[in-house]
Amino acid sequence: MTVPALTAETRWRCTLCGNLTRFDVTRTARVTEFLHFDLAGESKVEETEVLSETVESVRCRWCNAVDQVELVARPGADEAQGPADQG
């Protein structure tokens, strides 16, 4: 099942219990990373570029429902865009 993608104006909501804040997300990502190694050989990721990403499943932490999420508007998302659009 495809999980709806989040945007700057939306967030997930569990359709069974109403949870808006706690989810376990299983995703697959293809990334390019810039690694910086110190002289001792320890590495640190300094840059990450996400080439592709797929959300495979979302499980609600409150009721354990799997893939029962919908997209709802984030509070204030309309207000944040309104003045810029009127410009």
CSV table of N, CA and C in Angstrom, one decimal:
chain,number,residue,atom,x,y,z
A,1,MET,N,0.8,-1.2,0.0
A,1,MET,CA,0.0,0.0,0.0
A,1,MET,C,0.9,1.2,0.0
A,2,THR,N,0.5,2.2,-0.8
A,2,THR,CA,1.3,3.5,-0.8
A,2,THR,C,0.8,4.4,0.3
A,3,VAL,N,1.7,5.0,1.0
A,3,VAL,CA,1.4,5.9,2.1
A,3,VAL,C,1.4,7.3,1.5
A,4,PRO,N,0.4,8.1,1.9
A,4,PRO,CA,0.4,9.5,1.3
A,4,PRO,C,1.7,10.3,1.8
A,5,ALA,N,2.2,11.0,0.9
A,5,ALA,CA,3.5,11.8,1.2
A,5,ALA,C,3.1,13.1,1.9
A,6,LEU,N,4.0,13.4,2.9
A,6,LEU,CA,3.8,14.6,3.7
A,6,LEU,C,4.3,15.8,2.8
A,7,THR,N,3.7,17.0,3.1
A,7,THR,CA,4.1,18.2,2.5
A,7,THR,C,4.3,19.2,3.6
A,8,ALA,N,4.7,20.4,3.2
A,8,ALA,CA,4.8,21.5,4.2
A,8,ALA,C,3.5,21.9,4.8
A,9,GLU,N,2.4,21.6,4.1
A,9,GLU,CA,1.1,22.0,4.5
A,9,GLU,C,0.3,20.9,5.2
A,10,THR,N,0.8,19.7,5.1
A,10,THR,CA,0.0,18.5,5.6
A,10,THR,C,0.8,17.7,6.7
A,11,ARG,N,0.0,16.9,7.4
A,11,ARG,CA,0.6,16.0,8.4
A,11,ARG,C,-0.3,14.7,8.4
A,12,TRP,N,0.3,13.7,9.0
A,12,TRP,CA,-0.5,12.4,9.1
A,12,TRP,C,-1.5,12.4,10.2
A,13,ARG,N,-2.5,11.7,10.1
A,13,ARG,CA,-3.5,11.5,11.2
A,13,ARG,C,-4.0,10.0,11.1
A,14,CYS,N,-4.0,9.3,12.2
A,14,CYS,CA,-4.5,7.9,12.2
A,14,CYS,C,-6.0,8.0,12.1
A,15,THR,N,-6.5,7.2,11.1
A,15,THR,CA,-8.0,7.2,10.9
A,15,THR,C,-8.7,6.4,12.0
A,16,LEU,N,-8.0,5.6,12.7
A,16,LEU,CA,-8.7,4.8,13.7
A,16,LEU,C,-8.8,5.4,15.1
A,17,CYS,N,-7.7,6.1,15.5
A,17,CYS,CA,-7.7,6.7,16.9
A,17,CYS,C,-7.5,8.2,16.9
A,18,GLY,N,-7.1,8.8,15.8
A,18,GLY,CA,-6.9,10.2,15.8
A,18,GLY,C,-5.5,10.7,16.1
A,19,ASN,N,-4.6,9.8,16.3
A,19,ASN,CA,-3.2,10.2,16.6
A,19,ASN,C,-2.6,11.1,15.6
A,20,LEU,N,-2.0,12.2,16.0
A,20,LEU,CA,-1.3,13.1,15.1
A,20,LEU,C,0.2,13.2,15.3
A,21,THR,N,0.7,12.5,16.3
A,21,THR,CA,2.1,12.8,16.7
A,21,THR,C,3.1,11.6,16.8
A,22,ARG,N,2.6,10.4,16.9
A,22,ARG,CA,3.5,9.2,17.1
A,22,ARG,C,3.3,8.2,16.0
A,23,PHE,N,4.3,7.9,15.2
A,23,PHE,CA,4.2,6.9,14.1
A,23,PHE,C,5.6,6.2,14.0
A,24,ASP,N,5.5,4.9,13.7
A,24,ASP,CA,6.7,4.2,13.2
A,24,ASP,C,6.7,4.1,11.7
A,25,VAL,N,7.7,4.7,11.1
A,25,VAL,CA,7.7,4.8,9.6
A,25,VAL,C,8.8,3.9,9.1
A,26,THR,N,8.4,3.0,8.1
A,26,THR,CA,9.4,2.1,7.4
A,26,THR,C,9.5,2.8,6.0
A,27,ARG,N,10.8,3.1,5.7
A,27,ARG,CA,11.0,3.8,4.4
A,27,ARG,C,12.3,3.2,3.8
A,28,THR,N,12.3,3.4,2.5
A,28,THR,CA,13.5,3.0,1.7
A,28,THR,C,14.0,4.3,1.1
A,29,ALA,N,15.3,4.6,1.3
A,29,ALA,CA,15.9,5.8,0.7
A,29,ALA,C,17.2,5.5,-0.1
A,30,ARG,N,17.4,6.2,-1.2
A,30,ARG,CA,18.6,6.1,-1.9
A,30,ARG,C,19.3,7.4,-1.8
A,31,VAL,N,20.5,7.5,-1.2
A,31,VAL,CA,21.1,8.7,-0.9
A,31,VAL,C,22.6,8.7,-1.3
A,32,THR,N,23.1,9.9,-1.5
A,32,THR,CA,24.5,10.1,-1.7
A,32,THR,C,25.0,10.9,-0.5
A,33,GLU,N,26.1,10.4,0.1
A,33,GLU,CA,26.6,11.1,1.3
A,33,GLU,C,28.0,11.5,1.1
A,34,PHE,N,28.4,12.6,1.7
A,34,PHE,CA,29.8,13.1,1.7
A,34,PHE,C,30.3,12.7,3.1
A,35,LEU,N,31.3,11.8,3.2
A,35,LEU,CA,31.9,11.4,4.4
A,35,LEU,C,33.2,12.1,4.6
A,36,HIS,N,33.4,12.6,5.8
A,36,HIS,CA,34.7,13.1,6.2
A,36,HIS,C,35.3,12.2,7.2
A,37,PHE,N,36.5,11.7,6.9
A,37,PHE,CA,37.2,10.9,7.9
A,37,PHE,C,38.3,11.7,8.6
A,38,ASP,N,38.4,11.5,9.9
A,38,ASP,CA,39.5,12.1,10.6
A,38,ASP,C,40.8,11.2,10.5
A,39,LEU,N,41.9,11.7,11.0
A,39,LEU,CA,43.1,10.9,10.8
A,39,LEU,C,43.1,9.6,11.5
A,40,ALA,N,42.2,9.4,12.5
A,40,ALA,CA,42.1,8.2,13.2
A,40,ALA,C,41.2,7.2,12.5
A,41,GLY,N,40.6,7.7,11.4
A,41,GLY,CA,39.7,6.8,10.6
A,41,GLY,C,38.2,6.8,11.0
A,42,GLU,N,37.9,7.7,11.9
A,42,GLU,CA,36.5,7.9,12.3
A,42,GLU,C,35.8,8.7,11.2
A,43,SER,N,34.6,8.3,10.9
A,43,SER,CA,33.9,9.1,9.8
A,43,SER,C,32.7,9.9,10.4
A,44,LYS,N,32.4,10.9,9.6
A,44,LYS,CA,31.2,11.8,10.0
A,44,LYS,C,30.6,12.1,8.7
A,45,VAL,N,29.2,12.0,8.6
A,45,VAL,CA,28.5,12.4,7.4
A,45,VAL,C,28.3,13.9,7.5
A,46,GLU,N,28.8,14.6,6.5
A,46,GLU,CA,28.7,16.1,6.5
A,46,GLU,C,27.7,16.6,5.5
A,47,GLU,N,27.3,15.8,4.5
A,47,GLU,CA,26.3,16.2,3.5
A,47,GLU,C,25.5,15.0,3.1
A,48,THR,N,24.2,15.1,3.0
A,48,THR,CA,23.4,14.0,2.5
A,48,THR,C,22.5,14.6,1.4
A,49,GLU,N,22.4,13.9,0.3
A,49,GLU,CA,21.5,14.3,-0.8
A,49,GLU,C,20.6,13.1,-1.0
A,50,VAL,N,19.3,13.3,-0.8
A,50,VAL,CA,18.3,12.2,-1.0
A,50,VAL,C,17.9,12.1,-2.5
A,51,LEU,N,18.3,11.0,-3.1
A,51,LEU,CA,18.0,10.8,-4.5
A,51,LEU,C,16.6,10.3,-4.8
A,52,SER,N,16.1,9.4,-3.9
A,52,SER,CA,14.8,8.9,-4.0
A,52,SER,C,14.4,8.4,-2.6
A,53,GLU,N,13.1,8.4,-2.3
A,53,GLU,CA,12.7,7.9,-1.0
A,53,GLU,C,11.2,7.4,-1.1
A,54,THR,N,11.0,6.3,-0.6
A,54,THR,CA,9.6,5.7,-0.6
A,54,THR,C,9.2,5.3,0.8
A,55,VAL,N,8.1,5.8,1.3
A,55,VAL,CA,7.5,5.4,2.6
A,55,VAL,C,6.8,4.1,2.3
A,56,GLU,N,7.2,3.0,3.0
A,56,GLU,CA,6.6,1.7,2.7
A,56,GLU,C,5.4,1.4,3.6
A,57,SER,N,5.5,1.8,4.9
A,57,SER,CA,4.4,1.7,5.8
A,57,SER,C,4.5,2.6,7.0
A,58,VAL,N,3.4,2.9,7.6
A,58,VAL,CA,3.3,3.8,8.7
A,58,VAL,C,2.4,3.1,9.8
A,59,ARG,N,3.0,2.9,11.0
A,59,ARG,CA,2.2,2.2,12.1
A,59,ARG,C,2.0,3.2,13.2
A,60,CYS,N,0.7,3.3,13.6
A,60,CYS,CA,0.4,4.2,14.7
A,60,CYS,C,0.9,3.7,16.0
A,61,ARG,N,1.6,4.5,16.7
A,61,ARG,CA,2.2,4.1,18.0
A,61,ARG,C,1.1,4.0,19.1
A,62,TRP,N,0.0,4.7,18.9
A,62,TRP,CA,-1.1,4.6,20.0
A,62,TRP,C,-1.9,3.4,19.9
A,63,CYS,N,-2.4,3.0,18.6
A,63,CYS,CA,-3.3,1.9,18.5
A,63,CYS,C,-2.7,0.7,17.7
A,64,ASN,N,-1.5,0.8,17.2
A,64,ASN,CA,-0.8,-0.2,16.4
A,64,ASN,C,-1.5,-0.4,15.0
A,65,ALA,N,-2.3,0.5,14.6
A,65,ALA,CA,-2.9,0.3,13.2
A,65,ALA,C,-1.8,0.5,12.2
A,66,VAL,N,-1.8,-0.3,11.2
A,66,VAL,CA,-0.8,-0.2,10.1
A,66,VAL,C,-1.5,0.3,8.8
A,67,ASP,N,-0.8,1.3,8.2
A,67,ASP,CA,-1.3,1.9,7.0
A,67,ASP,C,-2.7,2.4,7.1
A,68,GLN,N,-3.1,3.0,8.2
A,68,GLN,CA,-4.4,3.6,8.4
A,68,GLN,C,-4.2,5.1,8.6
A,69,VAL,N,-3.4,5.8,7.8
A,69,VAL,CA,-3.2,7.2,7.9
A,69,VAL,C,-3.8,8.0,6.8
A,70,GLU,N,-4.1,9.2,7.1
A,70,GLU,CA,-4.6,10.1,6.0
A,70,GLU,C,-3.9,11.4,6.2
A,71,LEU,N,-3.9,12.2,5.1
A,71,LEU,CA,-3.3,13.5,5.2
A,71,LEU,C,-4.3,14.5,5.7
A,72,VAL,N,-3.9,15.4,6.6
A,72,VAL,CA,-4.8,16.5,7.1
A,72,VAL,C,-3.9,17.7,7.1
A,73,ALA,N,-4.6,18.9,7.0
A,73,ALA,CA,-3.9,20.2,7.0
A,73,ALA,C,-3.2,20.4,8.3
A,74,ARG,N,-2.0,21.0,8.3
A,74,ARG,CA,-1.3,21.4,9.5
A,74,ARG,C,-1.9,22.7,10.0
A,75,PRO,N,-2.0,22.9,11.3
A,75,PRO,CA,-2.5,24.1,11.8
A,75,PRO,C,-1.7,25.3,11.4
A,76,GLY,N,-2.3,26.3,10.9
A,76,GLY,CA,-1.6,27.5,10.5
A,76,GLY,C,-1.0,27.5,9.1
A,77,ALA,N,-1.1,26.4,8.4
A,77,ALA,CA,-0.5,26.2,7.1
A,77,ALA,C,-1.1,27.3,6.1
A,78,ASP,N,-2.4,27.5,6.1
A,78,ASP,CA,-3.0,28.5,5.3
A,78,ASP,C,-2.6,29.9,5.6
A,79,GLU,N,-2.5,30.2,6.9
A,79,GLU,CA,-2.1,31.5,7.3
A,79,GLU,C,-0.7,31.8,6.9
A,80,ALA,N,0.2,30.8,6.9
A,80,ALA,CA,1.6,31.1,6.6
A,80,ALA,C,1.8,31.4,5.1
A,81,GLN,N,0.9,30.8,4.3
A,81,GLN,CA,1.0,31.1,2.8
A,81,GLN,C,0.2,32.3,2.4
A,82,GLY,N,-0.9,32.6,3.1
A,82,GLY,CA,-1.8,33.7,2.7
A,82,GLY,C,-1.1,35.0,2.4
A,83,PRO,N,-0.4,35.7,3.3
A,83,PRO,CA,0.2,37.0,3.0
A,83,PRO,C,1.2,36.9,1.9
A,84,ALA,N,2.0,35.9,1.7
A,84,ALA,CA,2.9,35.8,0.6
A,84,ALA,C,2.2,35.7,-0.7
A,85,ASP,N,1.1,35.0,-0.8
A,85,ASP,CA,0.3,34.9,-2.0
A,85,ASP,C,-0.3,36.2,-2.4
A,86,GLN,N,-0.6,37.0,-1.4
A,86,GLN,CA,-1.3,38.3,-1.7
A,86,GLN,C,-0.4,39.3,-2.2
A,87,GLY,N,0.9,39.2,-1.9
A,87,GLY,CA,2.0,40.0,-2.2
A,87,GLY,C,2.1,41.2,-2.8
